[in-house]
mmCIF file of C-alpha atoms in Angstrom:
data_model
loop_
_atom_site.group_PDB
_atom_site.id
_atom_site.type_symbol
_atom_site.label_atom_id
_atom_site.label_comp_id
_atom_site.label_asym_id
_atom_site.label_seq_id
_atom_site.Cartn_x
_atom_site.Cartn_y
_atom_site.Cartn_z
ATOM 1 C CA MET A 1269 -30.870 -10.031 -7.513
ATOM 2 C CA PHE A 1270 -27.292 -9.054 -8.394
ATOM 3 C CA THR A 1271 -24.846 -8.076 -5.640
ATOM 4 C CA VAL A 1272 -21.418 -6.525 -6.093
ATOM 5 C CA SER A 1273 -19.770 -9.687 -4.762
ATOM 6 C CA ASP A 1274 -21.266 -11.894 -7.520
ATOM 7 C CA PRO A 1275 -18.916 -13.105 -10.298
ATOM 8 C CA LEU A 1276 -18.994 -10.856 -13.337
ATOM 9 C CA PRO A 1277 -20.544 -12.606 -16.345
ATOM 10 C CA SER A 1278 -17.928 -13.436 -18.978
ATOM 11 C CA GLU A 1279 -20.104 -12.081 -21.764
ATOM 12 C CA THR A 1280 -19.667 -8.561 -20.393
ATOM 13 C CA LEU A 1281 -15.885 -8.721 -20.575
ATOM 14 C CA GLY A 1282 -13.873 -7.269 -23.434
ATOM 15 C CA LYS A 1283 -10.834 -8.493 -25.291
ATOM 16 C CA GLU A 1284 -8.429 -6.966 -22.760
ATOM 17 C CA ASP A 1285 -9.985 -9.080 -19.989
ATOM 18 C CA GLU A 1286 -10.196 -12.218 -22.116
ATOM 19 C CA LYS A 1287 -6.396 -12.201 -22.430
ATOM 20 C CA ASN A 1288 -6.144 -12.921 -18.700
ATOM 21 C CA PRO A 1289 -9.301 -14.773 -17.548
ATOM 22 C CA SER A 1290 -7.969 -15.404 -14.027
ATOM 23 C CA SER A 1291 -7.842 -11.700 -13.260
ATOM 24 C CA ASN A 1292 -10.692 -10.375 -15.397
ATOM 25 C CA LYS A 1293 -13.148 -10.236 -12.504
ATOM 26 C CA TRP A 1294 -10.884 -8.003 -10.459
ATOM 27 C CA ASN A 1295 -9.840 -5.868 -13.435
ATOM 28 C CA GLN A 1296 -13.408 -4.984 -14.292
ATOM 29 C CA LEU A 1297 -14.464 -4.691 -10.661
ATOM 30 C CA ARG A 1298 -11.840 -2.008 -10.151
ATOM 31 C CA ARG A 1299 -13.058 -0.147 -13.221
ATOM 32 C CA LEU A 1300 -16.630 -0.321 -11.927
ATOM 33 C CA GLU A 1301 -15.443 1.141 -8.625
ATOM 34 C CA PHE A 1302 -13.764 3.905 -10.605
ATOM 35 C CA ILE A 1303 -17.049 4.710 -12.401
ATOM 36 C CA ASP A 1304 -18.887 4.771 -9.051
ATOM 37 C CA PHE A 1305 -16.267 7.038 -7.481
ATOM 38 C CA ARG A 1306 -16.127 9.522 -10.363
ATOM 39 C CA LEU A 1307 -19.910 9.789 -10.497
ATOM 40 C CA GLY A 1308 -20.201 10.317 -6.756
ATOM 41 C CA VAL A 1309 -17.355 12.822 -6.424
ATOM 42 C CA ASP A 1310 -17.166 14.557 -9.809
ATOM 43 C CA GLY A 1311 -20.793 14.066 -10.823
ATOM 44 C CA LYS A 1312 -19.778 12.861 -14.287
ATOM 45 C CA ILE A 1313 -17.711 10.356 -16.234
ATOM 46 C CA ASN A 1314 -17.050 9.442 -19.862
ATOM 47 C CA ARG A 1315 -15.348 6.649 -21.723
ATOM 48 C CA LYS A 1316 -12.164 8.680 -22.133
ATOM 49 C CA ASP A 1317 -11.711 8.738 -18.333
ATOM 50 C CA LEU A 1318 -11.646 4.935 -18.275
ATOM 51 C CA VAL A 1319 -9.460 4.682 -21.366
ATOM 52 C CA ASN A 1320 -6.833 7.089 -19.989
ATOM 53 C CA PHE A 1321 -6.713 5.742 -16.441
ATOM 54 C CA PHE A 1322 -6.727 1.999 -17.186
ATOM 55 C CA SER A 1323 -5.144 2.013 -20.673
ATOM 56 C CA ILE A 1324 -8.055 0.077 -22.152
ATOM 57 C CA SER A 1325 -9.813 0.357 -25.493
ATOM 58 C CA VAL A 1326 -12.912 2.480 -26.145
ATOM 59 C CA PRO A 1327 -15.059 -0.656 -26.748
ATOM 60 C CA GLN A 1328 -13.956 -2.063 -23.379
ATOM 61 C CA ALA A 1329 -14.859 1.231 -21.671
ATOM 62 C CA SER A 1330 -18.296 1.048 -23.297
ATOM 63 C CA LEU A 1331 -18.737 -2.493 -21.972
ATOM 64 C CA ASP A 1332 -17.782 -1.361 -18.473
ATOM 65 C CA LEU A 1333 -20.346 1.440 -18.545
ATOM 66 C CA SER A 1334 -22.978 -0.995 -19.823
ATOM 67 C CA ARG A 1335 -22.131 -3.367 -16.984
ATOM 68 C CA TYR A 1336 -22.495 -0.522 -14.495
ATOM 69 C CA HIS A 1337 -25.930 0.303 -15.992
ATOM 70 C CA GLN A 1338 -26.944 -3.331 -15.529
ATOM 71 C CA MET A 1339 -25.765 -3.400 -11.910
ATOM 72 C CA VAL A 1340 -27.682 -0.290 -10.838
ATOM 73 C CA ALA A 1341 -30.811 -1.558 -12.590
ATOM 74 C CA GLU A 1342 -30.550 -4.852 -10.642
ATOM 75 C CA ALA A 1343 -29.530 -3.247 -7.345
ATOM 76 C CA ASP A 1344 -31.754 -2.974 -4.293
ATOM 77 C CA PRO A 1345 -33.371 -0.518 -4.647
ATOM 78 C CA PRO A 1346 -33.055 -0.260 -8.438
ATOM 79 C CA ARG A 1347 -31.956 3.140 -9.668
ATOM 80 C CA ARG A 1348 -30.376 4.936 -12.606
ATOM 81 C CA ASN A 1349 -27.286 6.574 -11.017
ATOM 82 C CA LEU A 1350 -26.193 8.042 -14.378
ATOM 83 C CA VAL A 1351 -27.669 9.406 -17.585
ATOM 84 C CA TYR A 1352 -25.938 10.208 -20.853
ATOM 85 C CA ASP A 1353 -25.931 13.850 -21.967
ATOM 86 C CA ARG A 1354 -25.650 13.808 -25.765
ATOM 87 C CA HIS A 1355 -24.768 17.514 -25.903
ATOM 88 C CA LEU A 1356 -21.889 17.282 -23.398
ATOM 89 C CA LYS A 1357 -21.045 13.715 -24.478
ATOM 90 C CA VAL A 1358 -20.644 12.652 -20.880
ATOM 91 C CA TYR A 1359 -22.501 10.541 -18.333
ATOM 92 C CA LEU A 1360 -23.974 12.679 -15.526
ATOM 93 C CA LYS A 1361 -24.947 11.678 -12.003
ATOM 94 C CA THR A 1362 -28.708 11.445 -11.473
ATOM 95 C CA GLU A 1363 -30.659 12.620 -8.443
ATOM 96 C CA ASP A 1364 -31.254 9.033 -7.331
ATOM 97 C CA PHE A 1365 -27.514 8.279 -7.225
ATOM 98 C CA LYS A 1366 -26.478 5.861 -4.506
ATOM 99 C CA PRO A 1367 -23.016 4.254 -4.620
ATOM 100 C CA LEU A 1368 -22.772 0.598 -5.535
ATOM 101 C CA PHE A 1369 -19.474 0.496 -3.626
ATOM 102 C CA PRO A 1370 -20.132 2.527 -0.465
ATOM 103 C CA LYS A 1371 -16.727 1.820 1.095
ATOM 104 C CA VAL A 1372 -14.872 3.097 -1.963
ATOM 105 C CA CYS A 1373 -17.084 6.194 -2.105
ATOM 106 C CA SER A 1374 -17.396 6.838 1.644
ATOM 107 C CA PRO A 1375 -16.482 10.270 3.053
ATOM 108 C CA GLU A 1376 -13.778 8.636 5.192
ATOM 109 C CA SER A 1377 -12.133 6.946 2.203
ATOM 110 C CA TYR A 1378 -12.394 10.090 0.073
ATOM 111 C CA LEU A 1379 -10.918 12.381 2.733
ATOM 112 C CA ASN A 1380 -8.124 9.955 3.625
ATOM 113 C CA ASP A 1381 -7.083 9.750 -0.030
ATOM 114 C CA LEU A 1382 -7.479 13.515 -0.430
ATOM 115 C CA LEU A 1383 -5.063 14.074 2.455
ATOM 116 C CA LEU A 1384 -2.551 11.669 0.910
ATOM 117 C CA ALA A 1385 -2.910 13.446 -2.431
ATOM 118 C CA ALA A 1386 -2.356 16.838 -0.796
ATOM 119 C CA ARG A 1387 0.832 15.501 0.782
ATOM 120 C CA GLY A 1388 2.004 13.979 -2.502
ATOM 121 C CA GLU A 1389 1.792 10.472 -1.042
ATOM 122 C CA LEU A 1390 -1.105 8.966 -3.021
ATOM 123 C CA ILE A 1391 0.248 6.496 -5.582
ATOM 124 C CA ASP A 1392 -1.066 6.803 -9.139
ATOM 125 C CA SER A 1393 -2.760 3.405 -9.204
ATOM 126 C CA ARG A 1394 -4.965 4.426 -6.249
ATOM 127 C CA ASN A 1395 -5.615 7.971 -7.395
ATOM 128 C CA PHE A 1396 -9.199 7.927 -8.699
ATOM 129 C CA PHE A 1397 -9.513 11.712 -8.470
ATOM 130 C CA GLY A 1398 -10.587 13.813 -11.399
ATOM 131 C CA PHE A 1399 -11.454 17.093 -9.737
ATOM 132 C CA ILE A 1400 -9.385 17.882 -6.626
ATOM 133 C CA PRO A 1401 -10.405 20.853 -4.489
ATOM 134 C CA SER A 1402 -7.851 23.196 -2.972
ATOM 135 C CA VAL A 1403 -6.636 21.592 0.265
ATOM 136 C CA GLY A 1404 -4.993 23.236 3.252
ATOM 137 C CA ILE A 1405 -3.486 21.259 6.142
ATOM 138 C CA ALA A 1406 -3.881 23.069 9.450
ATOM 139 C CA CYS A 1407 -2.192 20.396 11.570
ATOM 140 C CA PHE A 1408 1.557 19.992 11.824
ATOM 141 C CA ASN A 1409 2.710 18.012 8.828
ATOM 142 C CA PRO A 1410 6.075 16.563 9.892
ATOM 143 C CA PRO A 1411 8.782 15.904 7.327
ATOM 144 C CA ARG A 1412 8.721 12.400 5.932
ATOM 145 C CA ARG A 1413 10.445 10.307 8.541
ATOM 146 C CA ASN A 1414 13.619 8.488 7.674
ATOM 147 C CA ILE A 1415 12.391 4.905 7.859
ATOM 148 C CA ARG A 1416 14.794 2.631 6.038
ATOM 149 C CA ALA A 1417 13.108 0.050 3.818
ATOM 150 C CA GLU A 1418 15.330 -2.815 4.973
ATOM 151 C CA VAL A 1419 14.525 -1.978 8.604
ATOM 152 C CA LEU A 1420 10.787 -2.129 7.959
ATOM 153 C CA TYR A 1421 11.018 -5.330 5.908
ATOM 154 C CA ASN A 1422 13.138 -7.096 8.526
ATOM 155 C CA VAL A 1423 10.768 -6.004 11.277
ATOM 156 C CA LEU A 1424 7.770 -7.302 9.326
ATOM 157 C CA GLU A 1425 9.549 -10.607 8.693
ATOM 158 C CA ALA A 1426 10.248 -10.916 12.420
ATOM 159 C CA ILE A 1427 6.599 -10.212 13.253
ATOM 160 C CA ARG A 1428 5.304 -12.646 10.658
ATOM 161 C CA THR A 1429 7.601 -15.499 11.716
ATOM 162 C CA HIS A 1430 7.936 -14.608 15.440
ATOM 163 C CA MET A 1431 11.678 -14.145 15.268
ATOM 164 C CA ALA A 1432 14.048 -12.243 17.532
ATOM 165 C CA VAL A 1433 16.152 -9.488 15.953
ATOM 166 C CA HIS A 1434 18.989 -7.211 16.995
ATOM 167 C CA ILE A 1435 18.396 -3.502 16.474
ATOM 168 C CA LYS A 1436 20.432 -0.345 16.950
ATOM 169 C CA TYR A 1437 18.138 2.286 18.406
ATOM 170 C CA MET A 1438 18.656 6.034 18.658
ATOM 171 C CA SER A 1439 17.329 6.944 22.092
ATOM 172 C CA LEU A 1440 16.458 10.439 23.312
ATOM 173 C CA HIS A 1441 18.201 9.744 26.601
ATOM 174 C CA ASP A 1442 21.499 8.188 25.471
ATOM 175 C CA THR A 1443 24.354 9.731 23.518
ATOM 176 C CA SER A 1444 25.172 6.449 21.765
ATOM 177 C CA ASN A 1445 22.886 4.096 19.887
ATOM 178 C CA LEU A 1446 21.416 1.318 21.992
ATOM 179 C CA ASP A 1447 21.883 -2.313 21.014
ATOM 180 C CA ARG A 1448 18.712 -4.215 21.784
ATOM 181 C CA LEU A 1449 17.475 -7.748 21.189
ATOM 182 C CA ILE A 1450 13.737 -7.611 20.623
ATOM 183 C CA ALA A 1451 10.842 -9.832 19.559
ATOM 184 C CA PRO A 1452 8.444 -7.524 17.678
ATOM 185 C CA HIS A 1453 4.788 -8.518 17.367
ATOM 186 C CA GLY A 1454 2.887 -5.425 16.196
ATOM 187 C CA LEU A 1455 2.891 -1.865 14.874
ATOM 188 C CA ALA A 1456 1.195 1.154 16.419
ATOM 189 C CA PHE A 1457 0.476 4.680 15.180
ATOM 190 C CA ASP A 1458 0.156 7.546 17.668
ATOM 191 C CA GLY A 1459 -1.139 10.191 15.257
ATOM 192 C CA MET A 1460 2.374 11.370 14.408
ATOM 193 C CA ARG A 1461 4.747 8.403 14.358
ATOM 194 C CA TRP A 1462 4.818 4.652 13.829
ATOM 195 C CA HIS A 1463 6.060 2.474 16.674
ATOM 196 C CA ILE A 1464 7.057 -1.166 16.959
ATOM 197 C CA ARG A 1465 5.500 -3.060 19.828
ATOM 198 C CA ALA A 1466 8.060 -5.646 20.940
ATOM 199 C CA TYR A 1467 9.396 -7.653 23.823
ATOM 200 C CA CYS A 1468 12.853 -6.440 24.821
ATOM 201 C CA TYR A 1469 15.179 -9.087 26.235
ATOM 202 C CA ASP A 1470 17.468 -6.391 27.669
ATOM 203 C CA VAL A 1471 14.848 -4.763 29.908
ATOM 204 C CA HIS A 1472 12.733 -7.930 30.283
ATOM 205 C CA ALA A 1473 9.483 -6.205 29.315
ATOM 206 C CA PHE A 1474 7.325 -5.177 26.372
ATOM 207 C CA ARG A 1475 8.244 -1.761 24.997
ATOM 208 C CA ASP A 1476 7.453 0.658 22.157
ATOM 209 C CA TYR A 1477 10.193 1.661 19.733
ATOM 210 C CA VAL A 1478 9.804 4.557 17.294
ATOM 211 C CA LEU A 1479 10.290 2.999 13.874
ATOM 212 C CA SER A 1480 12.168 5.983 12.415
ATOM 213 C CA ARG A 1481 14.730 5.852 15.258
ATOM 214 C CA ILE A 1482 15.843 2.320 14.435
ATOM 215 C CA VAL A 1483 19.206 2.840 12.751
ATOM 216 C CA GLU A 1484 19.735 -0.835 11.901
ATOM 217 C CA CYS A 1485 17.716 -4.032 12.111
ATOM 218 C CA ALA A 1486 19.393 -7.373 11.513
ATOM 219 C CA VAL A 1487 17.888 -10.032 9.277
ATOM 220 C CA PRO A 1488 15.726 -12.227 11.537
ATOM 221 C CA GLU A 1489 17.226 -15.700 11.823
ATOM 222 C CA THR A 1490 16.368 -17.030 15.297
ATOM 223 C CA PRO A 1491 12.895 -17.993 16.580
ATOM 224 C CA ALA A 1492 12.020 -15.728 19.509
ATOM 225 C CA PRO A 1493 12.425 -17.755 22.715
ATOM 226 C CA ASN A 1494 10.781 -17.151 26.051
ATOM 227 C CA ASP A 1495 12.829 -14.863 28.264
ATOM 228 C CA ARG A 1496 14.512 -16.362 31.341
ATOM 229 C CA PHE A 1497 16.153 -14.016 33.844
ATOM 230 C CA PRO A 1498 16.913 -13.704 37.591
ATOM 231 C CA ASP A 1499 13.780 -12.864 39.572
ATOM 232 C CA PRO A 1500 14.086 -9.320 40.998
ATOM 233 C CA GLN A 1501 12.499 -10.650 44.197
ATOM 234 C CA GLY A 1502 15.368 -13.130 44.607
ATOM 235 C CA ASN A 1503 13.239 -16.215 43.967
ATOM 236 C CA GLY A 1504 15.494 -17.961 41.471
ATOM 237 C CA PHE A 1505 14.662 -17.389 37.808
ATOM 238 C CA ARG A 1506 11.573 -16.185 36.015
ATOM 239 C CA GLU A 1507 10.446 -17.270 32.564
ATOM 240 C CA VAL A 1508 8.012 -15.163 30.537
ATOM 241 C CA GLY A 1509 6.506 -15.404 27.075
ATOM 242 C CA THR A 1510 7.492 -12.935 24.362
ATOM 243 C CA SER A 1511 4.667 -13.272 21.806
ATOM 244 C CA SER A 1512 1.709 -10.976 21.239
ATOM 245 C CA ARG A 1513 -0.553 -13.198 23.340
ATOM 246 C CA ASP A 1514 1.794 -12.641 26.297
ATOM 247 C CA ASP A 1515 1.557 -8.833 26.036
ATOM 248 C CA SER A 1516 -1.327 -8.171 28.415
ATOM 249 C CA ASP A 1517 -1.178 -4.386 27.968
ATOM 250 C CA TRP A 1518 -1.492 -4.834 24.200
ATOM 251 C CA ASN A 1519 -4.422 -7.242 24.415
ATOM 252 C CA ASP A 1520 -6.328 -5.408 27.139
ATOM 253 C CA LEU A 1521 -8.847 -2.962 25.649
ATOM 254 C CA VAL A 1522 -9.964 0.078 27.619
ATOM 255 C CA ASP A 1523 -13.109 1.990 26.665
ATOM 256 C CA LEU A 1524 -12.674 5.748 26.535
ATOM 257 C CA VAL A 1525 -16.168 7.108 27.148
ATOM 258 C CA LEU A 1526 -16.025 10.551 25.566
ATOM 259 C CA LYS A 1527 -18.489 13.405 26.044
ATOM 260 C CA ALA A 1528 -18.602 17.114 25.304
ATOM 261 C CA ASN A 1529 -16.935 19.264 27.951
ATOM 262 C CA PRO A 1530 -19.775 20.205 30.365
ATOM 263 C CA LYS A 1531 -18.176 23.629 30.847
ATOM 264 C CA LEU A 1532 -19.082 24.551 27.269
ATOM 265 C CA PRO A 1533 -22.378 26.309 26.456
ATOM 266 C CA GLU A 1534 -25.250 23.976 25.588
ATOM 267 C CA SER A 1535 -25.205 24.979 21.902
ATOM 268 C CA ALA A 1536 -21.504 24.100 21.665
ATOM 269 C CA ARG A 1537 -22.076 20.765 23.405
ATOM 270 C CA LYS A 1538 -24.881 19.933 20.968
ATOM 271 C CA ALA A 1539 -22.600 20.728 18.029
ATOM 272 C CA ILE A 1540 -19.849 18.471 19.398
ATOM 273 C CA GLU A 1541 -22.305 15.660 20.107
ATOM 274 C CA PHE A 1542 -23.526 15.870 16.514
ATOM 275 C CA ASP A 1543 -19.968 16.125 15.164
ATOM 276 C CA TYR A 1544 -18.848 12.922 16.917
ATOM 277 C CA GLY A 1545 -22.097 11.022 16.407
ATOM 278 C CA MET A 1546 -22.697 10.693 20.131
ATOM 279 C CA ASP A 1547 -25.692 8.690 21.323
ATOM 280 C CA LYS A 1548 -28.706 9.925 23.274
ATOM 281 C CA SER A 1549 -26.702 9.859 26.494
ATOM 282 C CA GLY A 1550 -24.272 12.360 24.951
ATOM 283 C CA THR A 1551 -21.332 9.948 24.820
ATOM 284 C CA VAL A 1552 -19.345 7.953 22.307
ATOM 285 C CA ILE A 1553 -17.080 5.005 23.144
ATOM 286 C CA TYR A 1554 -13.574 4.689 21.707
ATOM 287 C CA PRO A 1555 -11.871 1.347 22.535
ATOM 288 C CA CYS A 1556 -8.099 1.652 22.935
ATOM 289 C CA ARG A 1557 -5.350 -0.829 23.742
ATOM 290 C CA ARG A 1558 -4.059 -0.195 27.243
ATOM 291 C CA ALA A 1559 -0.501 -0.064 25.880
ATOM 292 C CA LEU A 1560 -1.519 2.928 23.732
ATOM 293 C CA LEU A 1561 -3.575 4.872 26.288
ATOM 294 C CA PHE A 1562 -0.799 7.399 26.857
ATOM 295 C CA TYR A 1563 -0.708 8.316 23.180
ATOM 296 C CA ALA A 1564 -4.497 8.427 22.812
ATOM 297 C CA LEU A 1565 -4.984 10.675 25.842
ATOM 298 C CA ARG A 1566 -2.219 12.995 24.703
ATOM 299 C CA TYR A 1567 -3.654 13.188 21.185
ATOM 300 C CA LEU A 1568 -7.170 13.961 22.476
ATOM 301 C CA ARG A 1569 -5.903 16.420 25.140
ATOM 302 C CA LEU A 1570 -7.265 14.251 27.927
ATOM 303 C CA THR A 1571 -4.172 13.954 30.117
ATOM 304 C CA LYS A 1572 -4.188 15.280 33.673
ATOM 305 C CA GLU A 1573 -1.983 18.162 32.538
ATOM 306 C CA ASP A 1574 -4.597 19.116 29.926
ATOM 307 C CA SER A 1575 -7.292 19.585 32.571
ATOM 308 C CA VAL A 1576 -6.216 23.229 33.062
ATOM 309 C CA LEU A 1577 -6.965 24.132 29.449
ATOM 310 C CA PRO A 1578 -10.005 26.338 28.782
ATOM 311 C CA PRO A 1579 -13.038 24.349 27.573
ATOM 312 C CA GLU A 1580 -12.779 25.855 24.070
ATOM 313 C CA GLU A 1581 -9.397 24.109 23.721
ATOM 314 C CA ARG A 1582 -10.519 20.924 25.453
ATOM 315 C CA GLN A 1583 -13.846 20.175 23.856
ATOM 316 C CA LEU A 1584 -13.909 16.507 24.897
ATOM 317 C CA VAL A 1585 -13.629 15.026 28.373
ATOM 318 C CA LEU A 1586 -13.711 11.506 29.758
ATOM 319 C CA ASP A 1587 -16.932 10.355 31.337
ATOM 320 C CA ASN A 1588 -14.994 7.487 32.973
ATOM 321 C CA GLU A 1589 -11.781 9.349 33.786
ATOM 322 C CA ALA A 1590 -11.060 7.573 37.086
ATOM 323 C CA GLU A 1591 -11.364 4.145 35.458
ATOM 324 C CA VAL A 1592 -9.157 5.093 32.502
ATOM 325 C CA PHE A 1593 -6.314 6.448 34.645
ATOM 326 C CA ARG A 1594 -6.573 3.460 36.969
ATOM 327 C CA ARG A 1595 -6.343 1.056 34.026
ATOM 328 C CA MET A 1596 -3.452 2.991 32.515
ATOM 329 C CA ALA A 1597 -1.591 2.613 35.810
ATOM 330 C CA GLY A 1598 -2.054 -1.160 35.635
ATOM 331 C CA GLY A 1599 -5.193 -1.525 37.734
ATOM 332 C CA HIS A 1600 -8.444 -3.279 36.873
#
């Protein structure tokens, strides 16, 4: 039985693929994903779609469609997925359609790409869309943040090679830019902004730095050493590690056990439970790094300050609230 991870037989490849045998598998695989996507989303596809998007010949497009026919016939369960309409001169999706590439055609993937397209951020090579519905964005869509390419690349190099780097950081609480020596080890997204997770040698602790507020980042040149500094308790010197494995708050996962706000009517609670795919107990678990709990709780309106909101504005609550706040404060 054929699976989508099997090598593609060479006899199904056209002249375009034969010119570069080392990449022909991936070239055709991407075109097969394109066929799957267009059928699932648009309900139709023709050879011209393949020719225009991938700049291939008509015979190669025909071979790709034949290969797709073969794959669905050999799939488990076997199915048709598409049928040719001679009047419209197009392949149409059949009632038994089931994607061969479920990740490419998943609702999550489609909606993520649709959002990027609506924001003008989806690059052409990833844009499989034919039909695009009208899209409105009801959440705050911040202006594109001023993240300098050289800053990002130097940060990534420092993470990859575990180097220490000097940065100039624009703080909300200081009138002048801060000079900091950091050892970055990860990136974090809070729903609005990207942060660097790094050890800071100036404050002797792991900290988050908003990526768009880094004015400058030096080229990493020095391996990040352990930090050695006077013990605040007066017991000589302390030495601590600065790598990701030493960041206990980053590595410690806390389960947020979410449930529908019990103050809502039963019908509303049922709708929320269905919406979030909650189990029979009426809960769903969202694991979160302890270092990011503040952002997650703020994003989900689960902070202590949010507790005064009416239930219609606070549809989710924590079933393990005491544990979460204790863990966020550093407890176990």
